[in-house]
XYZ file of C-alpha atoms in Angstrom:
193
model
C 52.657 -36.841 -20.927
C 51.288 -33.857 -18.961
C 54.371 -31.832 -19.877
C 53.578 -32.246 -23.566
C 50.043 -30.862 -23.206
C 50.095 -27.193 -23.943
C 48.053 -24.874 -21.730
C 44.767 -23.800 -23.193
C 44.940 -20.064 -23.619
C 41.551 -19.904 -25.240
C 39.091 -18.590 -22.618
C 36.082 -20.851 -22.149
C 32.733 -19.498 -23.303
C 30.019 -19.549 -20.657
C 26.298 -19.955 -21.205
C 23.223 -19.896 -19.046
C 21.643 -23.290 -19.535
C 18.474 -23.060 -17.423
C 16.415 -20.522 -15.504
C 13.822 -21.702 -12.996
C 11.367 -19.236 -11.482
C 9.329 -20.498 -8.545
C 10.710 -24.002 -9.373
C 9.271 -23.872 -12.901
C 11.535 -24.061 -15.956
C 11.283 -21.048 -18.215
C 12.503 -20.120 -21.639
C 15.838 -18.363 -21.380
C 15.519 -14.644 -22.100
C 17.920 -11.754 -21.709
C 15.495 -9.994 -19.349
C 12.714 -11.113 -17.013
C 9.967 -8.873 -15.644
C 8.648 -10.588 -12.528
C 6.003 -9.882 -9.934
C 7.065 -9.348 -6.324
C 5.886 -12.838 -5.348
C 7.760 -14.584 -8.212
C 11.187 -13.892 -6.785
C 12.537 -17.427 -6.174
C 15.098 -17.792 -8.968
C 17.504 -20.614 -9.763
C 20.059 -20.211 -12.548
C 22.151 -23.031 -14.067
C 25.173 -22.250 -16.239
C 27.884 -24.093 -18.092
C 31.399 -23.228 -19.212
C 32.720 -25.043 -22.264
C 36.297 -26.297 -22.097
C 36.873 -29.873 -23.195
C 40.269 -30.023 -21.528
C 38.790 -28.783 -18.228
C 35.750 -31.077 -18.026
C 34.657 -31.306 -14.380
C 37.286 -28.803 -13.228
C 35.798 -25.540 -14.463
C 35.537 -22.802 -11.866
C 32.905 -20.092 -11.992
C 32.470 -16.619 -10.633
C 29.084 -14.955 -10.497
C 27.370 -11.903 -9.077
C 23.888 -10.478 -8.984
C 23.570 -6.737 -9.547
C 26.065 -4.066 -10.559
C 29.856 -3.772 -10.457
C 29.781 -2.725 -6.782
C 28.656 -6.242 -5.833
C 31.527 -8.632 -5.240
C 32.072 -11.830 -7.165
C 31.327 -15.233 -5.647
C 33.636 -18.097 -6.703
C 32.430 -21.682 -6.963
C 32.751 -24.940 -8.874
C 28.982 -25.513 -8.634
C 27.295 -24.690 -11.974
C 24.112 -23.293 -10.424
C 22.973 -20.611 -8.010
C 19.659 -19.940 -6.313
C 18.163 -16.700 -5.008
C 15.188 -17.760 -2.857
C 13.783 -14.299 -2.083
C 15.114 -11.622 -4.377
C 13.885 -8.221 -3.140
C 12.074 -5.710 -5.337
C 14.477 -3.987 -7.736
C 16.495 -4.224 -10.952
C 19.264 -6.831 -11.103
C 21.863 -8.050 -13.554
C 23.196 -11.576 -13.121
C 26.696 -12.188 -14.537
C 28.675 -15.406 -14.645
C 32.160 -16.215 -16.005
C 34.003 -19.523 -16.308
C 37.700 -20.354 -15.817
C 39.468 -23.300 -17.407
C 42.101 -25.381 -15.609
C 44.847 -23.181 -17.029
C 43.426 -20.085 -15.273
C 41.876 -18.281 -18.231
C 38.537 -16.569 -17.593
C 35.743 -16.077 -20.107
C 36.172 -12.905 -22.134
C 32.498 -11.994 -21.876
C 30.343 -13.078 -18.962
C 26.883 -14.455 -19.615
C 24.269 -11.988 -18.340
C 20.567 -11.916 -17.593
C 18.573 -9.019 -16.222
C 15.779 -9.388 -13.686
C 13.234 -6.746 -12.772
C 11.225 -7.584 -9.658
C 8.209 -5.287 -9.643
C 6.750 -4.071 -6.342
C 3.222 -5.041 -5.294
C 0.483 -2.626 -6.329
C 0.082 -1.287 -2.783
C 3.649 0.022 -2.901
C 3.165 1.959 -6.147
C 2.851 5.768 -6.127
C -0.585 5.836 -7.771
C -2.041 3.460 -5.171
C -0.597 5.497 -2.313
C -2.067 8.704 -3.755
C -5.417 6.951 -4.223
C -5.282 5.679 -0.624
C -4.504 9.159 0.751
C -7.286 10.751 -1.329
C -9.722 8.019 -0.259
C -8.757 8.441 3.391
C -9.088 12.238 3.273
C -12.331 12.010 1.294
C -13.740 9.400 3.661
C -12.742 11.442 6.709
C -14.299 14.599 5.259
C -17.441 12.682 4.238
C -17.872 11.166 7.698
C -17.202 14.556 9.314
C -19.765 16.261 7.046
C -22.357 13.561 7.775
C -21.690 13.781 11.532
C -21.912 17.605 11.578
C -25.188 17.477 9.629
C -26.524 14.860 12.009
C -25.584 17.007 15.042
C -27.165 20.081 13.405
C -30.348 18.143 12.673
C -30.533 16.946 16.283
C -29.961 20.495 17.546
C -32.653 21.791 15.200
C -35.091 19.130 16.421
C -34.179 19.902 20.033
C -34.655 23.650 19.488
C -38.001 22.975 17.797
C -39.112 20.884 20.782
C -38.001 23.618 23.210
C -39.867 26.242 21.143
C -43.041 24.134 21.049
C -42.745 23.473 24.784
C -42.362 27.211 25.457
C -45.396 27.987 23.298
C -47.433 25.372 25.128
C -46.416 26.807 28.483
C -47.339 30.301 27.271
C -50.726 29.091 26.054
C -51.278 27.316 29.368
C -50.258 30.429 31.272
C -52.598 32.579 29.175
C -55.444 30.201 29.681
C -54.831 30.361 33.415
C -54.535 34.156 33.379
C -57.741 34.886 31.439
C -60.245 33.605 34.018
C -58.147 35.029 36.834
C -57.961 38.414 35.095
C -61.716 38.403 34.467
C -62.441 37.433 38.042
C -60.187 40.201 39.385
C -61.690 42.744 36.972
C -65.251 41.860 37.989
C -64.275 41.879 41.654
C -62.768 45.387 41.239
C -65.874 46.657 39.435
C -68.073 45.167 42.133
C -65.897 46.828 44.751
C -66.390 50.199 43.048
C -70.140 49.653 42.884
C -70.387 48.823 46.582
C -68.260 51.758 47.571
C -70.435 53.997 45.403
C -67.573 55.115 43.211
C -69.484 54.818 40.012
C -67.340 57.317 38.131
C -64.224 55.200 38.750
C-alpha cells in the first residue's frame, strides 16, 4: 500500500499561528516594536501537509542570513530575553517526503533600548553634569570670595581700631612730653627755645 502512495512534491506552506509577548497572546503582525523590558517572546507555527500530519519538521532562525538554522519537530520556540536590536524570525516546514516550504513565514521584531541608553538622554546627562559641576564651582568660588571679603573687612576694622587705640594712647603721652619739654626750657631759662 505504501508503494502506491506517490511522494508529495508540493512543499508545505507554513504559518505563524500565535505570538506571545511576556506570556500574553497578541494579534499576529508582520512587525512588532517592543520596549526593552518586553523581550520574552514565544512563537508558535504550523506547517500544513495532510499526508505528513505529526511528522512535519521545521527549521527556524532569528535574525539575518548569517544566523544558522535550528531544526526541530516542535512547532514553537521561545526567546526569554531577546537583547535590544532588530530581528527577523523565519520558519520553514518540511513534509515527510523532504520538501521544504518555498517561502518561510517571517516576523520582524524591534526591541527598543531603554531611554537611558538613547543618545539624547546621554547628551542631556552630560550637559546636566557639566552644568551642575560649573554651577557648584561658581557657587563655591563666590562663597569663598565672600568669606575672604568678610575676613579682610574684619582685619581692616581691627587695624583701624588698633590705630585709634594707639592714637588715643599717644595723644596724652605726646601732650605730657610736650609740656614737660616746655617746662624744662622754662626752668633752664631758655625762653627763646
